[in-house]
Structure formats: C-alpha cells, structure tokens
C-alpha cells in the first residue's frame, strides 16, 4: 500500500506570495494533520482535519488555512509568505477511529518550502 | 502549559551497543500517551513506540523500549544493539493539551543520534 504522499517535494517562493501544499493520506485514513518543522527544531502542529472538518488548530496566524476534500486528501495554504515560513511542512494521516484517540500517525516525506 | 524537553542535542554510540535518549515532559492532562518518532535525513517521521500513561509495563517494540517513569515525568527511549541505520534525529512527543488526540502532537526539540562503526 502507498504511504502518505505530499507534493511538491521542494518549493521556492518570494515574500508576499501565496503557496498551496498538497497531501494524500494512506488509503482508508480519514484524519490528516499538518506540521511545520523549522530547521533544527521539532515539528509544530498546525491543523488537524477529520472527516472534512477542522478538529484542531495550533498557534499559527490566519495566513495559514487548510481544507480536506471528500477523498480525504488535504491542502495547506499559506498567504503573504514571510521569510520565517521557510520550513519542512509535514502531513500525517492516521487510521480510522474516533477523532481523538491515541493512534500513531504516519507521516509523509514533507514539502520543503524556501521563502526568499 | 505543556512542555517536552530533550536535553541531548547530539549523542554518539558505538555499533552494537545500547543507547538511552532522554525525554522529560510536563502536562496537566490526566491521561496521555508518550510517542517516539525517528526522522532520517530524508525527512520522513517514522513511528517507533508508544506508551499510555496508565500502562503498567514499559513498552517494547523490537530493539526499542521505553523507560517510563511517571513520578519523574520521564520517558526515555532505549535502543539496544545499535545499527548504522539508527543514525537519525529522534523526537519525543505527547498529545497537545486538551486535545486528547495523538493527531495533534507536541514534539520535543530532538536528539541527533550518530552510530559509529
């Protein structure tokens, strides 16, 4: 079975631009979470979606938004890019169950965003 | 507030020896779980092991085991018989406060493990 896939792999944008990152979860997984990992730090939680509804949001500005589609894939959008948005953006999915629960997540390879 | 602390930015271990990676946590959630993930240079986070706060016995998964001490709020990862492929960043994580969900994790800053031949 295919794992979590993310596109694009790498991306270079200019300050002030907008970016859309995409994630396809493992088949059958209904929950998708997004994380930002700045170089040298651990990942920081941005959003979680379950059954197309937002179930959690981390401490990120409104420039960050996301959505989940009927096929459970997800997009992360970032507006008005800042240099500090340069990071590895990780998507994770987890197996079916309630929206909570202590299930391990399966991560994708990430999208490395560079803002110049 | 909730905090995960990994005090070892870098660790070295000789191949075939055991190594312990430290993790301490602070959470006011009465029920929580502790996760360890491995991140190779490729960037993908790989789940290693999990233990719930009410589990009586320390978790074990192959060469990985958790030394979970609730009173000290520590959950150290022990890797036995280290292999060269174990060289990677290792992260400790806990569900975000009040989320009760492993799908909203708070991660530590990580430990870079290097296995020497």
XYZ file of C-alpha atoms in Angstrom:
233
model
C 0.000 0.000 0.000
C 1.160 3.531 -0.770
C 2.165 5.695 2.150
C 1.300 9.335 2.720
C 2.260 11.378 -0.311
C 2.964 15.086 -0.481
C 3.510 17.470 -3.342
C 5.551 19.267 -4.336
C 8.767 17.949 -2.802
C 10.519 21.294 -2.896
C 9.264 24.798 -3.482
C 10.854 28.231 -3.673
C 8.666 31.296 -3.242
C 9.149 35.016 -2.767
C 7.997 37.017 0.241
C 4.379 38.076 -0.081
C 3.412 35.227 -2.385
C 0.888 32.518 -1.721
C 1.582 28.756 -1.621
C -0.552 25.600 -1.685
C 0.807 22.308 -0.398
C -0.949 19.012 -1.022
C -1.247 15.778 0.900
C -2.808 12.403 0.123
C -3.337 10.166 3.158
C -2.961 6.422 3.284
C -5.973 4.705 1.750
C -8.703 4.349 4.361
C -7.293 7.023 6.679
C -9.758 9.811 7.372
C -7.629 12.083 9.547
C -4.937 14.408 8.240
C -2.678 16.597 10.355
C -0.244 19.278 9.223
C 3.009 20.215 10.947
C 5.664 22.851 10.347
C 9.269 21.931 11.081
C 11.755 24.773 11.085
C 15.377 23.712 10.656
C 16.851 22.444 13.907
C 13.521 22.182 15.724
C 10.818 19.619 16.287
C 7.612 19.728 14.243
C 4.898 22.148 15.354
C 1.234 21.250 14.957
C -0.698 23.468 12.548
C -4.048 21.795 11.737
C -5.921 18.560 12.077
C -8.835 17.536 9.875
C -11.122 14.575 10.352
C -13.985 13.709 8.034
C -13.507 17.056 6.264
C -13.942 19.093 9.441
C -11.270 21.046 11.279
C -10.722 19.329 14.619
C -7.759 21.298 15.894
C -5.571 24.286 15.180
C -2.157 25.157 16.517
C -0.799 28.584 17.337
C -0.409 29.858 13.785
C -1.638 33.126 12.225
C -4.692 33.356 9.985
C -2.391 33.413 6.958
C -2.399 29.648 7.354
C -5.501 27.777 6.256
C -6.332 24.251 5.210
C -9.117 22.076 3.944
C -9.887 18.403 3.441
C -11.639 17.029 0.410
C -14.255 14.222 0.109
C -11.470 11.782 -0.831
C -9.677 12.794 2.432
C -6.782 14.479 0.670
C -5.848 17.852 2.057
C -4.383 21.210 1.110
C -2.450 23.629 3.259
C -2.490 27.232 2.108
C -0.198 29.983 3.286
C -0.796 33.605 2.241
C 1.537 36.582 2.352
C 4.632 34.440 2.819
C 7.312 35.576 5.240
C 10.943 34.522 5.409
C 10.096 32.744 8.669
C 7.689 30.436 6.852
C 10.683 28.631 5.356
C 10.417 25.114 6.748
C 9.642 21.474 6.091
C 5.872 21.002 6.047
C 4.827 17.539 7.109
C 1.493 15.872 6.597
C 0.391 12.885 8.651
C -2.576 10.557 8.490
C -3.871 8.043 10.979
C -6.115 5.023 10.887
C -9.884 5.151 11.211
C -11.409 5.686 14.594
C -12.874 8.494 16.581
C -11.477 11.950 16.031
C -9.395 11.616 19.139
C -7.704 8.524 20.403
C -4.088 7.637 20.837
C -3.224 6.274 17.424
C 0.148 6.578 15.801
C 0.441 8.841 12.832
C 2.045 8.020 9.503
C 3.998 10.901 8.065
C 4.715 11.847 4.501
C 8.176 12.888 3.256
C 7.292 16.564 3.575
C 7.436 19.612 1.351
C 10.489 21.798 1.820
C 9.439 25.420 1.364
C 12.032 28.143 0.935
C 10.909 31.768 1.034
C 13.370 34.306 -0.377
C 1.127 24.819 29.621
C 2.667 21.725 28.167
C 6.288 21.050 27.528
C 8.521 18.310 26.135
C 12.240 18.528 26.859
C 15.023 16.601 25.176
C 18.277 17.726 26.770
C 20.689 15.876 24.491
C 21.129 17.722 21.186
C 23.546 15.040 19.983
C 24.558 11.545 21.049
C 27.161 9.092 19.796
C 27.070 5.320 20.263
C 29.251 2.505 19.058
C 27.645 -0.005 16.738
C 26.063 -2.972 18.605
C 25.945 -1.078 21.904
C 22.824 0.214 23.669
C 21.933 3.885 23.966
C 19.392 5.843 26.011
C 17.775 9.007 24.697
C 16.254 11.238 27.352
C 12.829 12.841 27.348
C 11.012 14.671 30.113
C 7.540 16.082 29.857
C 5.181 18.341 31.699
C 1.454 18.114 31.110
C -1.683 18.710 33.143
C -3.672 16.180 31.148
C -4.700 13.304 33.425
C -4.498 10.808 30.601
C -1.844 10.970 27.946
C 0.464 8.893 25.855
C 4.116 9.243 25.014
C 5.371 8.708 21.473
C 8.822 8.385 19.983
C 9.493 9.096 16.320
C 12.629 8.731 14.213
C 13.473 11.181 11.441
C 16.215 10.132 8.996
C 17.888 12.707 6.793
C 15.193 12.060 4.166
C 12.769 13.967 6.406
C 10.011 11.419 6.892
C 8.934 10.866 10.510
C 8.775 7.173 11.432
C 6.728 5.960 14.415
C 8.810 3.825 16.800
C 6.980 3.201 20.033
C 4.129 4.392 22.222
C 3.115 4.037 25.860
C -0.056 5.203 27.565
C 0.128 6.898 30.914
C -1.892 4.129 32.568
C 0.073 1.248 31.100
C 1.675 -0.752 33.869
C 4.540 -2.261 31.940
C 7.147 -0.441 29.894
C 6.509 -0.730 26.160
C 8.841 -2.730 23.932
C 8.991 -2.901 20.147
C 11.851 -4.995 18.838
C 15.101 -3.210 19.719
C 13.218 -0.216 21.113
C 11.955 0.053 24.671
C 10.550 2.848 26.800
C 11.836 3.557 30.290
C 8.712 5.290 31.526
C 8.895 6.855 34.997
C 5.688 8.798 35.689
C 6.820 10.161 39.066
C 9.836 11.752 37.384
C 7.822 12.624 34.251
C 10.368 10.985 32.050
C 10.024 8.594 29.135
C 13.456 7.642 27.876
C 13.956 5.629 24.709
C 16.392 2.734 24.891
C 17.793 1.368 21.649
C 19.591 -1.944 22.053
C 22.238 -3.352 19.687
C 22.600 -0.108 17.726
C 22.918 -0.335 13.972
C 24.374 2.148 11.495
C 20.857 2.686 10.124
C 19.780 4.011 13.527
C 21.655 7.254 12.841
C 18.889 9.860 12.699
C 17.024 12.514 14.690
C 14.796 11.152 17.415
C 11.771 13.021 18.727
C 9.671 12.519 21.798
C 6.044 13.691 21.525
C 2.868 13.979 23.558
C -0.720 14.830 22.530
C -1.409 18.563 22.598
C -3.002 19.854 25.783
C -6.743 19.202 25.987
C -6.817 17.640 22.556
C -6.597 14.091 23.857
C -5.540 13.328 20.346
C -2.411 11.765 19.001
C -3.263 13.578 15.803
C -2.241 16.852 17.441
C 1.214 16.221 18.840
C 3.637 18.438 20.729
C 7.207 17.455 19.891
C 10.477 17.969 21.692
C 13.496 19.550 20.016
C 15.021 16.200 19.170
C 18.279 14.306 19.679
C 20.642 13.615 16.782
C 21.972 10.079 17.214
C 25.093 9.009 15.372
C 26.080 5.346 15.364
C 29.806 4.811 14.899
C 31.192 1.743 13.087
